[in-house]
Each structure stands twice: as C-alpha cells, then as structure tokens.
Coordinates of C-alpha atoms in Angstrom, one line a residue:
X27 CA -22.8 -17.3 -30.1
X28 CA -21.0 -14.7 -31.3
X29 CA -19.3 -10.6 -30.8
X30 CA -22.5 -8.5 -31.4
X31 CA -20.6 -5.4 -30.5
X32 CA -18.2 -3.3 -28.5
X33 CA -19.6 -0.7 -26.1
X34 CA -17.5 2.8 -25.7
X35 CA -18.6 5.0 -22.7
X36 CA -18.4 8.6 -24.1
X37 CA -15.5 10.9 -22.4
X38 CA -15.9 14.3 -21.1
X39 CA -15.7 15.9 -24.2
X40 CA -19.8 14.2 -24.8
X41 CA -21.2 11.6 -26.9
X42 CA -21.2 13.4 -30.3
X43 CA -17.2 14.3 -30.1
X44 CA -15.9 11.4 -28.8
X45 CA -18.6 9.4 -31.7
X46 CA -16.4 11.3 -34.1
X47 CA -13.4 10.8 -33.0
X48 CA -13.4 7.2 -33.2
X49 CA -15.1 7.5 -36.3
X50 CA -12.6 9.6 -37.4
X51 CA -10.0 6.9 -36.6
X52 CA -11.7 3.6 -38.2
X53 CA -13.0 5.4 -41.0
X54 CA -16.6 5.1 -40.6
X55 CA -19.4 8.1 -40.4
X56 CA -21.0 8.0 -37.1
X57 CA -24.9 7.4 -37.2
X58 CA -27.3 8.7 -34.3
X59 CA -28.9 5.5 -32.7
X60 CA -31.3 7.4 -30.7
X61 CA -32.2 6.8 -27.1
X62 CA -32.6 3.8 -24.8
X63 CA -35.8 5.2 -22.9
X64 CA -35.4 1.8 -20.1
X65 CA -31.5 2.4 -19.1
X66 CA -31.6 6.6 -19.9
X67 CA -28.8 6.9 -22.1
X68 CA -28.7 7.7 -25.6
X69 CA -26.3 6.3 -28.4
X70 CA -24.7 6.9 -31.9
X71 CA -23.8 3.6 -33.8
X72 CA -20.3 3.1 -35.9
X73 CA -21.6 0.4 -38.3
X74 CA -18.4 -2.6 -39.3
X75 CA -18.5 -5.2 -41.5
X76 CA -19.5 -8.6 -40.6
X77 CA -22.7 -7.3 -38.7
X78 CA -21.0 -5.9 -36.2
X79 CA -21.1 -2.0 -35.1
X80 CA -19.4 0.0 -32.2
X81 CA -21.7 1.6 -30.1
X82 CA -20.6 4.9 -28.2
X83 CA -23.3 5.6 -25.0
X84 CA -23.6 8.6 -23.4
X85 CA -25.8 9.1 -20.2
X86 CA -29.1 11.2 -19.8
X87 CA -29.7 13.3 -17.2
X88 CA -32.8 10.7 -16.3
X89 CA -33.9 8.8 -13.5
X90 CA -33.6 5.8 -15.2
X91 CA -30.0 6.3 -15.9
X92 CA -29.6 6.0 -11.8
X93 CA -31.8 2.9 -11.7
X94 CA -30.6 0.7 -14.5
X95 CA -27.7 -1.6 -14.5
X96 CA -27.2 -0.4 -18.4
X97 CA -26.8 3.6 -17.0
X98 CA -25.2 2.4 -14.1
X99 CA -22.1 1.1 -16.5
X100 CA -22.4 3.8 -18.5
X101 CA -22.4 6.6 -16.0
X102 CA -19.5 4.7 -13.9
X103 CA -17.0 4.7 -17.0
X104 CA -17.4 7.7 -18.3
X105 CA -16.6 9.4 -14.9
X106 CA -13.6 7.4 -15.1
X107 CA -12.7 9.6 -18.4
X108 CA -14.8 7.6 -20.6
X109 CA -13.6 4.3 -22.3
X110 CA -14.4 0.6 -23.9
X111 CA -17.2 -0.3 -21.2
X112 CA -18.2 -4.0 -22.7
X113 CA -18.4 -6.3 -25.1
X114 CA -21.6 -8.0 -26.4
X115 CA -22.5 -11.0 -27.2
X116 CA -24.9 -12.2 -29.4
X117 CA -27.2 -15.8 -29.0
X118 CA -30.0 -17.4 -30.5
X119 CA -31.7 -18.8 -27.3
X120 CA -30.9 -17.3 -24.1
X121 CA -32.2 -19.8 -21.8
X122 CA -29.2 -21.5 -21.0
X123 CA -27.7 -18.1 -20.7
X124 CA -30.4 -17.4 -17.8
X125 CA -30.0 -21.2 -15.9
X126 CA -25.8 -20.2 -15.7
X127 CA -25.9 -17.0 -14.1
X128 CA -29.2 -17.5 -12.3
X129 CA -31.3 -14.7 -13.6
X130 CA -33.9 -13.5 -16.0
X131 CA -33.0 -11.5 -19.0
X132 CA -34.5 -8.2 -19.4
X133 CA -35.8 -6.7 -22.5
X134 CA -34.5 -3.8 -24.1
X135 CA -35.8 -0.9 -26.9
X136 CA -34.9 2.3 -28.1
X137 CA -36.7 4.2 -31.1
X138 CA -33.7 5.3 -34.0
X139 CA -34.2 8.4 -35.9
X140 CA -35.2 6.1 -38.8
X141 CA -38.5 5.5 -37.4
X142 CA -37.8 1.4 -36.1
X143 CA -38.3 0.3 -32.5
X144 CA -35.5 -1.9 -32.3
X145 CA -36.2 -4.8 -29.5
X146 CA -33.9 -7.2 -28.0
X147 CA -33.4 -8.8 -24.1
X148 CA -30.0 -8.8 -22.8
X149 CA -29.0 -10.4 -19.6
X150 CA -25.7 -9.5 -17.9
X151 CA -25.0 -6.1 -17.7
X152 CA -24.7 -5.6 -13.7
X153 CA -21.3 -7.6 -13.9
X154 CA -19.8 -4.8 -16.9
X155 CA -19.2 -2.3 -13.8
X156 CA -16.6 -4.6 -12.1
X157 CA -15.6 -7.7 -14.7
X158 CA -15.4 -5.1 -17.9
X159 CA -13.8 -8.6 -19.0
X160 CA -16.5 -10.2 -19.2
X161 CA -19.4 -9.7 -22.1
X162 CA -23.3 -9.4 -21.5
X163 CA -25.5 -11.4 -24.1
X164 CA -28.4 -9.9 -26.4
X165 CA -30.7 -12.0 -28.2
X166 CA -32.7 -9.9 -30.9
X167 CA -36.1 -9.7 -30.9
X168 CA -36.2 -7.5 -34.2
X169 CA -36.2 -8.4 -37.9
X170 CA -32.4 -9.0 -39.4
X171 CA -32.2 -6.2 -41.6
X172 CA -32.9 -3.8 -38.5
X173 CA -29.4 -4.8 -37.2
X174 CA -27.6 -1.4 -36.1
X175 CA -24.7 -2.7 -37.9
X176 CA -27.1 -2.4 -41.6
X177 CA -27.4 1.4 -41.2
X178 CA -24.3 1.7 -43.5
X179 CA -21.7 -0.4 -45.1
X180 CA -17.9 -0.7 -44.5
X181 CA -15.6 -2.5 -44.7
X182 CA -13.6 -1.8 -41.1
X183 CA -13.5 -5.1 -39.3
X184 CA -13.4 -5.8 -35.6
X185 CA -10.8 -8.1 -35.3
X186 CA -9.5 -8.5 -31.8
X187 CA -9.9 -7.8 -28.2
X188 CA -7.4 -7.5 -25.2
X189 CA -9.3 -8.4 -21.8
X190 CA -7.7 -8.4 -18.5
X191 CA -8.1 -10.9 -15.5
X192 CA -8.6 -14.4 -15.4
X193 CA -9.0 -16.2 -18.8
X194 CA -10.3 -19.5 -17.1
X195 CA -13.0 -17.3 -15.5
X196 CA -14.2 -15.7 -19.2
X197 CA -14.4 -19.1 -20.9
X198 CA -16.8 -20.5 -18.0
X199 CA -18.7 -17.2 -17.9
X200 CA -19.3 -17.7 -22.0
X201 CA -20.5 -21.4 -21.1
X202 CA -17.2 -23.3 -22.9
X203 CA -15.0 -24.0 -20.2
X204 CA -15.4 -27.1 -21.5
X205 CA -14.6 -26.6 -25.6
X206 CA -11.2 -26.6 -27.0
X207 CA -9.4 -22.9 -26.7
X208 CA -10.1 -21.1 -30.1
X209 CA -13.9 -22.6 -30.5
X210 CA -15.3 -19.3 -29.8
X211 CA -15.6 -16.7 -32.3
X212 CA -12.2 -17.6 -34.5
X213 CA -12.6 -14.4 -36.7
X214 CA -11.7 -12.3 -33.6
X215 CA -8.5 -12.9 -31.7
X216 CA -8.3 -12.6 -28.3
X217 CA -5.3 -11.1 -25.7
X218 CA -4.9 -11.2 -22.4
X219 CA -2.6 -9.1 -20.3
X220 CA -1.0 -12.0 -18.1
X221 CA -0.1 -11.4 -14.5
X222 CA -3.2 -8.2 -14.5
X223 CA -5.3 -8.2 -11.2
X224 CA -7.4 -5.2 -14.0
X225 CA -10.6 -7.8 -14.9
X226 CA -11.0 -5.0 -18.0
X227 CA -12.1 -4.4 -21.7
X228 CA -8.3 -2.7 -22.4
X229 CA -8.5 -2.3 -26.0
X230 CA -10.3 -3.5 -29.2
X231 CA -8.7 -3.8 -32.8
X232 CA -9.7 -3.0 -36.0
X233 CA -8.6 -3.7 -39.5
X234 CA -9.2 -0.4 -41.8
X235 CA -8.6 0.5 -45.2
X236 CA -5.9 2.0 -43.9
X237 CA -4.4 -0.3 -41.7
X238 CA -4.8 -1.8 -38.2
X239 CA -5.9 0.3 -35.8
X240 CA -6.1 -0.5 -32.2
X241 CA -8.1 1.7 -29.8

C-alpha cells in the first residue's frame, strides 16, 4: 500500500491552464493523459519522482460525467473553484479493500495519446465528494512501465499531505487502525488541521529543485 497519486480538479480557467500552472510551479511539463471514456472526464498527467504523478481532471460535457462517481467528484470540485479533489492509493490485492467497505471495485481505462490502454480497478471514489480526507484505492491491471508517472522523469517529489477531519477515522479507512502511527507510507508526511469539522484534501507538498513548494 502506498500514495499512487494526488487528484487536482481543474478551476475555471480549464484543464490545460490550470495543468500549466501547477506545472509551472513544481517544475515539471505537463503531459496530456487523454480521456477516461467510463467517468467522462479527460486528464493531463504531471509525472514526479518515485512513481508518483499529479493528475489534473477536467470534466466532459458527457453523460457519463453525470452518472459516474469519478465525474461526480470531479464536476462537484471544480464548481467549487477547482482544487486538490483526492488522493490515491495504490495496492497489490484489493480484496480486503472490497470485504472493508462492502463493495466491488470497478474497473477503469482511458486510451493516452501514446497509443496504450491503460487499465486499472479502483474502489472508493463515491466517498472523495464528502471525506476529500479520505483516499480511493487503484490496483493496476497494466504493465509497470505503463505507469503515468514513466511518461517523463523528474526529480520533484511528493512529500506531504495536510488532510482535515478525524485522523482516527483515516487510519481505519486505510485498514491500520491497528499498526503503530507512522507505518504507512513514511516517505510522505502527513498533517492534520486539529479542531477542523473540513474532512478535506487541504494541501499537498512537494520538494523541487527549487525548493519546497506547497500547493
């Protein structure tokens, strides 16, 4: 188990500008990731180091965007201005994932202007709209070397997120309310704003060649 990704839900300026502008501030070119034809929304990839990438999601003008829980998220923050919408998590077996919450996974695709059909089931997503706190899981289906995260290399890090809410409540939503604090994911830190009612993504951190950024 580990932090796949972050999710950024594109602001009203569209996908492509607000792609560049965080680009822009992490140092790292923005890559179109094509279209999710399942969830209707379309997305351009901000590949890190440690195969990790930042994903920034716009919404089609598509039925499906209306019908999934995926373009549900999507659509919901970015008519709140736009903003970090979730963080992903990334497991080998999904099973167990499935027996916690009670549900099946889905599976996922979208074709990338490179000419692969990247495949994965992710279970999770209808809790992002009101626990942004909280991460959705993603096993991949596809090869390694089709990770997002390979379609260019830098060296900007993800190194921490700030989450809102109750930190009891993410620890038995991961499945380790049980481990010892800090046996999740120890190359990322993690914040919480104490005393916020806000369950919320509020910001993610990043170590650059020119310093830490936090966004």
């Amino acid at each position: 188990m580990r932090i796949d990704h972050v999710s950024y839900a594109a602001g009203p300026e569209g996908l492509q500008a607000t792609a560049e502008r965080l680009g822009h501030e992490l140092g790292v070119q923005p890559l179109d990731g094509g279209v999710h034809p399942r969830f209707g929304t379309r997305n351009v990839i901000l590949p890190l180091a440690e195969d990790r990438y930042v994903e920034v999601v716009g919404v089609l003008d598509h039925p499906a965007s209306d019908k999934a829980p995926f373009g549900q998220a999507v659509r919901a923050r970015s008519a709140r201005g736009g903003g970090w919408m979730a963080w992903v998590v990334a497991v080998d077996d999904l099973e167990p994932v499935e027996e916690r919450l009670g549900r099946a996974a889905v599976d996922g695709n979208r074709h990338t202007p490179q000419g692969v059909e990247l495949l994965w089931r992710q279970i999770g997503v209808k809790n992002v709209i009101e626990s942004g706190n909280l991460p959705f899981f993603v096993k991949w289906v596809s090869a390694e070397g089709d990770h997002p995260s390979h379609l260019a290399q830098n060296p900007t890090r993800l190194t921490g997120l700030t989450l809102g809410g109750d930190f009891p409540v993410v620890r038995e939503w991961l499945g380790i309310s049980e481990a010892p604090k800090g046996s999740f994911e120890s190359a990322v830190e993690f914040g919480f704003v104490e005393d916020d009612d806000c369950p919320c993504l509020y910001d993610v951190t990043f170590e650059t060649t020119r310093g830490t950024v936090t966004i």
